[in-house]
Amino acid sequence: MAGVTISQGVRANLISLQQTANLMSETQNRLATGKKVNSALDNPNSFFTAASLNDRANDLSTLLDDMGQAVQTLKAADEGIKSITTLVEAAKAKANQAAQTSSTTDRAKFASEYNDLLTQIEGIANDSGYKGKNLLAGDSLVVTFNEKTGTDKNTMSISGVSYGDASSGLSLSEAADWTADDDGDTAIETTLTSLTSALTTLRNQASTFGTNLTVVENRQNFTKNMINTLQEGGDKLVNADSNEEGAKLLALQTRQSLASTALSLASQAEQNVLRLF
């Protein structure tokens, strides 16, 4: 079968129409997906660079969740210390009340109340855990700040304390001999000294946990900003400008209309030759 021959004018306009159609398809795809780079075929460098940036952002997002849980664990411990401090202050008040009376009955009453407060101190310490991690019951906490491994890995270790046993963690012992004599006075004075030391220990530990919390929250905010930076950078490499693509589509539609008109005019020229016969 013989091939169909078309004139140079018709062929030129046909090629223009085909190119315009391809460009329109590409522009419409960008508008539909919102991206100017949808695969490595579009732009290998931008595609793989954006993928790398988004992969790191995803890794950091996972760590961000862990940091958030670490913050909650520290806050739980901090709340526990605040409550324990209040109870130790109350226990100190009981010891002072006992020191100011010579009644054996009153001293025995204050001693019983003091011992009850110690029990509550231990109870609060044991109940200050979060998701199975209790910094007031001897557990430690390791917070990871970046996605790297080996020597480049950035972590912070937070050591816990053992306040679940007041006698060992805070050096507080039960009042068993607050009698109305010199021995009782000495025992109460020893207890007051231990309570003052316990308050100092609690305040120092609260300061330590507060510093740890500040560090973790700061890294949490930094990581959030870093994730946004990575995602924004990746988007700039692959995302399309909808305004620009819309303007291109409008221009291509105009070009397509003009090319169709030109093709029609070129065909009419050939038809005029046919009329001569």
PDB file of C-alpha atoms in Angstrom:
ATOM      1  CA  MET A   1       0.000   0.000   0.000  1.00  0.00           C
ATOM      2  CA  ALA A   2       1.427   3.350  -1.010  1.00  0.00           C
ATOM      3  CA  GLY A   3       2.147   5.840   1.744  1.00  0.00           C
ATOM      4  CA  VAL A   4       0.065   8.965   2.134  1.00  0.00           C
ATOM      5  CA  THR A   5       1.981  12.097   1.280  1.00  0.00           C
ATOM      6  CA  ILE A   6       1.138  15.350   3.040  1.00  0.00           C
ATOM      7  CA  SER A   7       2.427  18.757   2.229  1.00  0.00           C
ATOM      8  CA  GLN A   8       5.168  20.514   4.165  1.00  0.00           C
ATOM      9  CA  GLY A   9       2.721  23.094   5.554  1.00  0.00           C
ATOM     10  CA  VAL A  10       0.304  20.453   6.829  1.00  0.00           C
ATOM     11  CA  ARG A  11       3.163  18.398   8.329  1.00  0.00           C
ATOM     12  CA  ALA A  12       4.583  21.433  10.155  1.00  0.00           C
ATOM     13  CA  ASN A  13       1.220  22.269  11.680  1.00  0.00           C
ATOM     14  CA  LEU A  14       0.606  18.614  12.590  1.00  0.00           C
ATOM     15  CA  ILE A  15       3.940  18.409  14.423  1.00  0.00           C
ATOM     16  CA  SER A  16       3.107  21.634  16.269  1.00  0.00           C
ATOM     17  CA  LEU A  17      -0.230  20.176  17.343  1.00  0.00           C
ATOM     18  CA  GLN A  18       1.430  16.973  18.577  1.00  0.00           C
ATOM     19  CA  GLN A  19       4.015  18.902  20.591  1.00  0.00           C
ATOM     20  CA  THR A  20       1.331  21.113  22.091  1.00  0.00           C
ATOM     21  CA  ALA A  21      -0.732  18.059  23.035  1.00  0.00           C
ATOM     22  CA  ASN A  22       2.290  16.525  24.806  1.00  0.00           C
ATOM     23  CA  LEU A  23       2.955  19.736  26.710  1.00  0.00           C
ATOM     24  CA  MET A  24      -0.710  19.995  27.670  1.00  0.00           C
ATOM     25  CA  SER A  25      -0.677  16.432  28.963  1.00  0.00           C
ATOM     26  CA  GLU A  26       2.420  17.161  31.031  1.00  0.00           C
ATOM     27  CA  THR A  27       0.937  20.383  32.433  1.00  0.00           C
ATOM     28  CA  GLN A  28      -2.377  18.719  33.248  1.00  0.00           C
ATOM     29  CA  ASN A  29      -0.506  15.940  35.070  1.00  0.00           C
ATOM     30  CA  ARG A  30       1.372  18.530  37.138  1.00  0.00           C
ATOM     31  CA  LEU A  31      -1.871  20.259  38.040  1.00  0.00           C
ATOM     32  CA  ALA A  32      -3.496  16.945  38.958  1.00  0.00           C
ATOM     33  CA  THR A  33      -0.616  15.702  41.148  1.00  0.00           C
ATOM     34  CA  GLY A  34       0.629  19.059  42.368  1.00  0.00           C
ATOM     35  CA  LYS A  35       4.160  18.011  41.476  1.00  0.00           C
ATOM     36  CA  LYS A  36       6.451  18.957  38.630  1.00  0.00           C
ATOM     37  CA  VAL A  37       8.677  15.934  39.333  1.00  0.00           C
ATOM     38  CA  ASN A  38       6.638  12.753  39.667  1.00  0.00           C
ATOM     39  CA  SER A  39       9.356  10.223  38.927  1.00  0.00           C
ATOM     40  CA  ALA A  40      13.082   9.949  38.364  1.00  0.00           C
ATOM     41  CA  LEU A  41      12.403  10.254  34.623  1.00  0.00           C
ATOM     42  CA  ASP A  42      11.244  13.850  35.093  1.00  0.00           C
ATOM     43  CA  ASN A  43      14.366  15.015  36.937  1.00  0.00           C
ATOM     44  CA  PRO A  44      16.604  12.381  38.565  1.00  0.00           C
ATOM     45  CA  ASN A  45      18.599  14.827  40.686  1.00  0.00           C
ATOM     46  CA  SER A  46      15.572  16.604  42.145  1.00  0.00           C
ATOM     47  CA  PHE A  47      13.609  13.377  42.595  1.00  0.00           C
ATOM     48  CA  PHE A  48      16.273  11.507  44.574  1.00  0.00           C
ATOM     49  CA  THR A  49      17.344  14.563  46.555  1.00  0.00           C
ATOM     50  CA  ALA A  50      13.745  15.193  47.609  1.00  0.00           C
ATOM     51  CA  ALA A  51      13.315  11.506  48.493  1.00  0.00           C
ATOM     52  CA  SER A  52      16.433  11.655  50.679  1.00  0.00           C
ATOM     53  CA  LEU A  53      15.182  14.773  52.467  1.00  0.00           C
ATOM     54  CA  ASN A  54      11.751  13.239  53.072  1.00  0.00           C
ATOM     55  CA  ASP A  55      13.291   9.974  54.306  1.00  0.00           C
ATOM     56  CA  ARG A  56      15.287  11.870  56.916  1.00  0.00           C
ATOM     57  CA  ALA A  57      12.209  13.856  57.896  1.00  0.00           C
ATOM     58  CA  ASN A  58      10.336  10.575  58.431  1.00  0.00           C
ATOM     59  CA  ASP A  59      13.181   9.184  60.560  1.00  0.00           C
ATOM     60  CA  LEU A  60      13.183  12.317  62.695  1.00  0.00           C
ATOM     61  CA  SER A  61       9.401  12.128  63.034  1.00  0.00           C
ATOM     62  CA  THR A  62       9.771   8.724  64.669  1.00  0.00           C
ATOM     63  CA  LEU A  63      12.368  10.116  67.078  1.00  0.00           C
ATOM     64  CA  LEU A  64      10.105  13.085  67.742  1.00  0.00           C
ATOM     65  CA  ASP A  65       7.458  10.715  69.084  1.00  0.00           C
ATOM     66  CA  ASP A  66      10.039   9.143  71.410  1.00  0.00           C
ATOM     67  CA  MET A  67      11.114  12.579  72.626  1.00  0.00           C
ATOM     68  CA  GLY A  68       7.514  13.419  73.380  1.00  0.00           C
ATOM     69  CA  GLN A  69       7.207  10.293  75.511  1.00  0.00           C
ATOM     70  CA  ALA A  70      10.473  11.139  77.284  1.00  0.00           C
ATOM     71  CA  VAL A  71       9.068  14.582  78.101  1.00  0.00           C
ATOM     72  CA  GLN A  72       5.999  12.964  79.648  1.00  0.00           C
ATOM     73  CA  THR A  73       8.168  10.580  81.683  1.00  0.00           C
ATOM     74  CA  LEU A  74      10.167  13.515  83.054  1.00  0.00           C
ATOM     75  CA  LYS A  75       7.005  15.465  83.803  1.00  0.00           C
ATOM     76  CA  ALA A  76       5.599  12.479  85.703  1.00  0.00           C
ATOM     77  CA  ALA A  77       8.786  12.296  87.785  1.00  0.00           C
ATOM     78  CA  ASP A  78       8.699  16.043  88.376  1.00  0.00           C
ATOM     79  CA  GLU A  79       5.107  15.887  89.585  1.00  0.00           C
ATOM     80  CA  GLY A  80       6.105  13.043  91.887  1.00  0.00           C
ATOM     81  CA  ILE A  81       8.969  15.044  93.385  1.00  0.00           C
ATOM     82  CA  LYS A  82       6.691  18.038  93.958  1.00  0.00           C
ATOM     83  CA  SER A  83       4.209  15.876  95.834  1.00  0.00           C
ATOM     84  CA  ILE A  84       6.937  14.114  97.818  1.00  0.00           C
ATOM     85  CA  THR A  85       8.466  17.483  98.745  1.00  0.00           C
ATOM     86  CA  THR A  86       5.098  18.615 100.098  1.00  0.00           C
ATOM     87  CA  LEU A  87       4.824  15.443 102.181  1.00  0.00           C
ATOM     88  CA  VAL A  88       8.382  15.784 103.516  1.00  0.00           C
ATOM     89  CA  GLU A  89       7.591  19.363 104.547  1.00  0.00           C
ATOM     90  CA  ALA A  90       4.471  18.046 106.294  1.00  0.00           C
ATOM     91  CA  ALA A  91       6.565  15.352 108.002  1.00  0.00           C
ATOM     92  CA  LYS A  92       9.017  18.026 109.154  1.00  0.00           C
ATOM     93  CA  ALA A  93       6.106  19.970 110.611  1.00  0.00           C
ATOM     94  CA  LYS A  94       5.058  16.879 112.553  1.00  0.00           C
ATOM     95  CA  ALA A  95       8.571  16.433 113.918  1.00  0.00           C
ATOM     96  CA  ASN A  96       8.670  20.087 114.962  1.00  0.00           C
ATOM     97  CA  GLN A  97       5.314  19.694 116.701  1.00  0.00           C
ATOM     98  CA  ALA A  98       6.658  16.664 118.543  1.00  0.00           C
ATOM     99  CA  ALA A  99       9.759  18.593 119.590  1.00  0.00           C
ATOM    100  CA  GLN A 100       7.608  21.370 121.043  1.00  0.00           C
ATOM    101  CA  THR A 101       5.574  19.142 123.355  1.00  0.00           C
ATOM    102  CA  SER A 102       6.531  17.089 126.395  1.00  0.00           C
ATOM    103  CA  SER A 103       3.419  14.923 126.245  1.00  0.00           C
ATOM    104  CA  THR A 104       4.212  11.301 125.542  1.00  0.00           C
ATOM    105  CA  THR A 105       0.720  10.822 124.122  1.00  0.00           C
ATOM    106  CA  ASP A 106       1.084  13.739 121.705  1.00  0.00           C
ATOM    107  CA  ARG A 107       4.526  12.611 120.646  1.00  0.00           C
ATOM    108  CA  ALA A 108       3.242   9.126 119.955  1.00  0.00           C
ATOM    109  CA  LYS A 109       0.416  10.636 117.873  1.00  0.00           C
ATOM    110  CA  PHE A 110       2.816  12.820 115.881  1.00  0.00           C
ATOM    111  CA  ALA A 111       5.147   9.856 115.401  1.00  0.00           C
ATOM    112  CA  SER A 112       2.277   7.763 113.999  1.00  0.00           C
ATOM    113  CA  GLU A 113       1.273  10.562 111.624  1.00  0.00           C
ATOM    114  CA  TYR A 114       4.901  10.999 110.603  1.00  0.00           C
ATOM    115  CA  ASN A 115       5.183   7.294 109.772  1.00  0.00           C
ATOM    116  CA  ASP A 116       1.976   7.489 107.726  1.00  0.00           C
ATOM    117  CA  LEU A 117       3.513  10.341 105.721  1.00  0.00           C
ATOM    118  CA  LEU A 118       6.587   8.213 105.011  1.00  0.00           C
ATOM    119  CA  THR A 119       4.307   5.481 103.661  1.00  0.00           C
ATOM    120  CA  GLN A 120       2.619   7.999 101.373  1.00  0.00           C
ATOM    121  CA  ILE A 121       6.003   9.283 100.195  1.00  0.00           C
ATOM    122  CA  GLU A 122       6.953   5.782  99.107  1.00  0.00           C
ATOM    123  CA  GLY A 123       3.546   5.289  97.500  1.00  0.00           C
ATOM    124  CA  ILE A 124       3.843   8.464  95.416  1.00  0.00           C
ATOM    125  CA  ALA A 125       7.352   7.530  94.314  1.00  0.00           C
ATOM    126  CA  ASN A 126       6.172   4.115  93.169  1.00  0.00           C
ATOM    127  CA  ASP A 127       3.177   5.625  91.356  1.00  0.00           C
ATOM    128  CA  SER A 128       5.140   8.267  89.416  1.00  0.00           C
ATOM    129  CA  GLY A 129       5.856   6.087  86.405  1.00  0.00           C
ATOM    130  CA  TYR A 130       4.804   6.687  82.820  1.00  0.00           C
ATOM    131  CA  LYS A 131       4.344   3.798  80.388  1.00  0.00           C
ATOM    132  CA  GLY A 132       6.304   1.463  82.638  1.00  0.00           C
ATOM    133  CA  LYS A 133       9.222   3.854  83.163  1.00  0.00           C
ATOM    134  CA  ASN A 134       9.586   5.331  86.653  1.00  0.00           C
ATOM    135  CA  LEU A 135      12.485   7.694  87.283  1.00  0.00           C
ATOM    136  CA  LEU A 136      11.635   7.801  91.005  1.00  0.00           C
ATOM    137  CA  ALA A 137      11.799   4.031  91.373  1.00  0.00           C
ATOM    138  CA  GLY A 138      15.307   3.435  90.036  1.00  0.00           C
ATOM    139  CA  ASP A 139      14.593   3.323  86.286  1.00  0.00           C
ATOM    140  CA  SER A 140      16.808   5.225  83.861  1.00  0.00           C
ATOM    141  CA  LEU A 141      15.896   6.860  80.575  1.00  0.00           C
ATOM    142  CA  VAL A 142      17.822   7.197  77.307  1.00  0.00           C
ATOM    143  CA  VAL A 143      16.598   9.773  74.806  1.00  0.00           C
ATOM    144  CA  THR A 144      17.807   9.653  71.182  1.00  0.00           C
ATOM    145  CA  PHE A 145      18.055  12.973  69.341  1.00  0.00           C
ATOM    146  CA  ASN A 146      19.157  12.044  65.814  1.00  0.00           C
ATOM    147  CA  GLU A 147      18.820   9.236  63.292  1.00  0.00           C
ATOM    148  CA  LYS A 148      22.530   8.438  63.057  1.00  0.00           C
ATOM    149  CA  THR A 149      24.384   5.436  64.423  1.00  0.00           C
ATOM    150  CA  GLY A 150      27.750   4.770  66.012  1.00  0.00           C
ATOM    151  CA  THR A 151      29.816   7.702  67.230  1.00  0.00           C
ATOM    152  CA  ASP A 152      27.547  10.171  65.396  1.00  0.00           C
ATOM    153  CA  LYS A 153      24.507   9.096  67.399  1.00  0.00           C
ATOM    154  CA  ASN A 154      23.317  11.823  69.768  1.00  0.00           C
ATOM    155  CA  THR A 155      21.641  10.633  72.960  1.00  0.00           C
ATOM    156  CA  MET A 156      21.101  11.752  76.538  1.00  0.00           C
ATOM    157  CA  SER A 157      21.026   9.379  79.502  1.00  0.00           C
ATOM    158  CA  ILE A 158      18.868  10.345  82.461  1.00  0.00           C
ATOM    159  CA  SER A 159      19.545   8.486  85.691  1.00  0.00           C
ATOM    160  CA  GLY A 160      16.675   7.694  87.985  1.00  0.00           C
ATOM    161  CA  VAL A 161      16.540   7.730  91.785  1.00  0.00           C
ATOM    162  CA  SER A 162      15.092   5.269  94.292  1.00  0.00           C
ATOM    163  CA  TYR A 163      12.517   7.104  96.375  1.00  0.00           C
ATOM    164  CA  GLY A 164      10.225   4.086  96.501  1.00  0.00           C
ATOM    165  CA  ASP A 165      12.111   3.165  99.664  1.00  0.00           C
ATOM    166  CA  ALA A 166      12.361   6.332 101.761  1.00  0.00           C
ATOM    167  CA  SER A 167      14.951   4.842 104.078  1.00  0.00           C
ATOM    168  CA  SER A 168      17.454   4.261 101.265  1.00  0.00           C
ATOM    169  CA  GLY A 169      16.493   6.941  98.736  1.00  0.00           C
ATOM    170  CA  LEU A 170      15.974   9.850 101.131  1.00  0.00           C
ATOM    171  CA  SER A 171      17.612   8.486 104.286  1.00  0.00           C
ATOM    172  CA  LEU A 172      14.349   8.777 106.206  1.00  0.00           C
ATOM    173  CA  SER A 173      13.477   6.207 108.837  1.00  0.00           C
ATOM    174  CA  GLU A 174      10.317   5.619 110.810  1.00  0.00           C
ATOM    175  CA  ALA A 175       9.814   7.322 114.174  1.00  0.00           C
ATOM    176  CA  ALA A 176       9.798   4.595 116.797  1.00  0.00           C
ATOM    177  CA  ASP A 177      11.289   6.277 119.860  1.00  0.00           C
ATOM    178  CA  TRP A 178       9.873   9.800 120.120  1.00  0.00           C
ATOM    179  CA  THR A 179       9.530   9.512 123.877  1.00  0.00           C
ATOM    180  CA  ALA A 180       9.213  12.466 126.246  1.00  0.00           C
ATOM    181  CA  ASP A 181      12.822  12.346 127.468  1.00  0.00           C
ATOM    182  CA  ASP A 182      16.334  13.148 126.337  1.00  0.00           C
ATOM    183  CA  ASP A 183      16.479  10.088 124.096  1.00  0.00           C
ATOM    184  CA  GLY A 184      13.209  11.125 122.448  1.00  0.00           C
ATOM    185  CA  ASP A 185      14.483  14.678 121.970  1.00  0.00           C
ATOM    186  CA  THR A 186      17.646  13.356 120.350  1.00  0.00           C
ATOM    187  CA  ALA A 187      15.625  11.060 118.054  1.00  0.00           C
ATOM    188  CA  ILE A 188      13.391  13.941 116.951  1.00  0.00           C
ATOM    189  CA  GLU A 189      16.392  16.175 116.326  1.00  0.00           C
ATOM    190  CA  THR A 190      17.999  13.431 114.243  1.00  0.00           C
ATOM    191  CA  THR A 191      14.754  13.085 112.282  1.00  0.00           C
ATOM    192  CA  LEU A 192      14.610  16.848 111.649  1.00  0.00           C
ATOM    193  CA  THR A 193      18.176  16.783 110.348  1.00  0.00           C
ATOM    194  CA  SER A 194      17.282  13.889 108.021  1.00  0.00           C
ATOM    195  CA  LEU A 195      14.190  15.738 106.784  1.00  0.00           C
ATOM    196  CA  THR A 196      16.185  18.893 106.061  1.00  0.00           C
ATOM    197  CA  SER A 197      18.709  16.804 104.132  1.00  0.00           C
ATOM    198  CA  ALA A 198      15.868  15.031 102.278  1.00  0.00           C
ATOM    199  CA  LEU A 199      14.387  18.377 101.231  1.00  0.00           C
ATOM    200  CA  THR A 200      17.768  19.476  99.884  1.00  0.00           C
ATOM    201  CA  THR A 201      18.066  16.179  97.999  1.00  0.00           C
ATOM    202  CA  LEU A 202      14.578  16.550  96.529  1.00  0.00           C
ATOM    203  CA  ARG A 203      15.157  20.143  95.420  1.00  0.00           C
ATOM    204  CA  ASN A 204      18.475  19.249  93.811  1.00  0.00           C
ATOM    205  CA  GLN A 205      16.907  16.296  92.011  1.00  0.00           C
ATOM    206  CA  ALA A 206      13.998  18.464  90.876  1.00  0.00           C
ATOM    207  CA  SER A 207      16.536  20.908  89.447  1.00  0.00           C
ATOM    208  CA  THR A 208      18.328  18.076  87.654  1.00  0.00           C
ATOM    209  CA  PHE A 209      15.116  16.724  86.153  1.00  0.00           C
ATOM    210  CA  GLY A 210      14.129  20.284  85.233  1.00  0.00           C
ATOM    211  CA  THR A 211      17.387  20.733  83.339  1.00  0.00           C
ATOM    212  CA  ASN A 212      16.874  17.390  81.592  1.00  0.00           C
ATOM    213  CA  LEU A 213      13.336  18.386  80.670  1.00  0.00           C
ATOM    214  CA  THR A 214      14.540  21.693  79.236  1.00  0.00           C
ATOM    215  CA  VAL A 215      17.118  19.905  77.087  1.00  0.00           C
ATOM    216  CA  VAL A 216      14.628  17.343  75.765  1.00  0.00           C
ATOM    217  CA  GLU A 217      11.959  19.965  75.049  1.00  0.00           C
ATOM    218  CA  ASN A 218      14.523  22.148  73.285  1.00  0.00           C
ATOM    219  CA  ARG A 219      15.623  19.215  71.120  1.00  0.00           C
ATOM    220  CA  GLN A 220      11.975  18.380  70.500  1.00  0.00           C
ATOM    221  CA  ASN A 221      11.305  21.893  69.184  1.00  0.00           C
ATOM    222  CA  PHE A 222      14.528  21.821  67.167  1.00  0.00           C
ATOM    223  CA  THR A 223      13.542  18.489  65.612  1.00  0.00           C
ATOM    224  CA  LYS A 224      10.083  19.812  64.709  1.00  0.00           C
ATOM    225  CA  ASN A 225      11.668  22.789  62.946  1.00  0.00           C
ATOM    226  CA  MET A 226      14.215  20.541  61.229  1.00  0.00           C
ATOM    227  CA  ILE A 227      11.458  18.257  59.942  1.00  0.00           C
ATOM    228  CA  ASN A 228       9.632  21.266  58.522  1.00  0.00           C
ATOM    229  CA  THR A 229      12.839  22.507  56.909  1.00  0.00           C
ATOM    230  CA  LEU A 230      13.543  19.121  55.301  1.00  0.00           C
ATOM    231  CA  GLN A 231       9.998  18.728  54.023  1.00  0.00           C
ATOM    232  CA  GLU A 232       9.923  22.271  52.704  1.00  0.00           C
ATOM    233  CA  GLY A 233      13.228  21.740  50.920  1.00  0.00           C
ATOM    234  CA  GLY A 234      11.978  18.521  49.362  1.00  0.00           C
ATOM    235  CA  ASP A 235       8.734  20.169  48.273  1.00  0.00           C
ATOM    236  CA  LYS A 236      10.580  23.008  46.574  1.00  0.00           C
ATOM    237  CA  LEU A 237      12.412  20.465  44.440  1.00  0.00           C
ATOM    238  CA  VAL A 238       9.374  18.519  43.235  1.00  0.00           C
ATOM    239  CA  ASN A 239       6.217  20.552  43.839  1.00  0.00           C
ATOM    240  CA  ALA A 240       4.656  22.461  40.978  1.00  0.00           C
ATOM    241  CA  ASP A 241       3.526  26.081  41.058  1.00  0.00           C
ATOM    242  CA  SER A 242      -0.200  25.758  40.377  1.00  0.00           C
ATOM    243  CA  ASN A 243      -0.451  29.382  39.217  1.00  0.00           C
ATOM    244  CA  GLU A 244       2.378  28.956  36.767  1.00  0.00           C
ATOM    245  CA  GLU A 245       1.076  25.632  35.477  1.00  0.00           C
ATOM    246  CA  GLY A 246      -2.423  27.087  35.093  1.00  0.00           C
ATOM    247  CA  ALA A 247      -1.033  29.961  33.035  1.00  0.00           C
ATOM    248  CA  LYS A 248       0.920  27.481  30.895  1.00  0.00           C
ATOM    249  CA  LEU A 249      -2.198  25.412  30.270  1.00  0.00           C
ATOM    250  CA  LEU A 250      -4.112  28.481  29.160  1.00  0.00           C
ATOM    251  CA  ALA A 251      -1.290  29.464  26.794  1.00  0.00           C
ATOM    252  CA  LEU A 252      -1.105  25.911  25.403  1.00  0.00           C
ATOM    253  CA  GLN A 253      -4.849  25.845  24.813  1.00  0.00           C
ATOM    254  CA  THR A 254      -4.500  29.074  22.832  1.00  0.00           C
ATOM    255  CA  ARG A 255      -1.552  27.638  20.898  1.00  0.00           C
ATOM    256  CA  GLN A 256      -3.529  24.471  20.169  1.00  0.00           C
ATOM    257  CA  SER A 257      -6.435  26.516  18.822  1.00  0.00           C
ATOM    258  CA  LEU A 258      -4.102  28.529  16.596  1.00  0.00           C
ATOM    259  CA  ALA A 259      -2.329  25.405  15.359  1.00  0.00           C
ATOM    260  CA  SER A 260      -5.665  23.788  14.511  1.00  0.00           C
ATOM    261  CA  THR A 261      -6.644  26.890  12.547  1.00  0.00           C
ATOM    262  CA  ALA A 262      -3.303  26.889  10.749  1.00  0.00           C
ATOM    263  CA  LEU A 263      -3.682  23.202   9.908  1.00  0.00           C
ATOM    264  CA  SER A 264      -7.152  23.877   8.539  1.00  0.00           C
ATOM    265  CA  LEU A 265      -5.814  26.708   6.354  1.00  0.00           C
ATOM    266  CA  ALA A 266      -2.979  24.509   5.081  1.00  0.00           C
ATOM    267  CA  SER A 267      -5.492  21.794   4.155  1.00  0.00           C
ATOM    268  CA  GLN A 268      -7.664  24.330   2.351  1.00  0.00           C
ATOM    269  CA  ALA A 269      -4.684  25.270   0.174  1.00  0.00           C
ATOM    270  CA  GLU A 270      -4.435  21.671  -1.024  1.00  0.00           C
ATOM    271  CA  GLN A 271      -8.176  21.542  -1.588  1.00  0.00           C
ATOM    272  CA  ASN A 272      -7.904  24.652  -3.822  1.00  0.00           C
ATOM    273  CA  VAL A 273      -5.455  22.739  -6.029  1.00  0.00           C
ATOM    274  CA  LEU A 274      -7.975  19.891  -6.259  1.00  0.00           C
ATOM    275  CA  ARG A 275     -10.661  22.283  -7.507  1.00  0.00           C
ATOM    276  CA  LEU A 276      -8.524  23.021 -10.585  1.00  0.00           C
ATOM    277  CA  PHE A 277      -9.292  19.516 -11.784  1.00  0.00           C
TER     278      PHE A 277
END
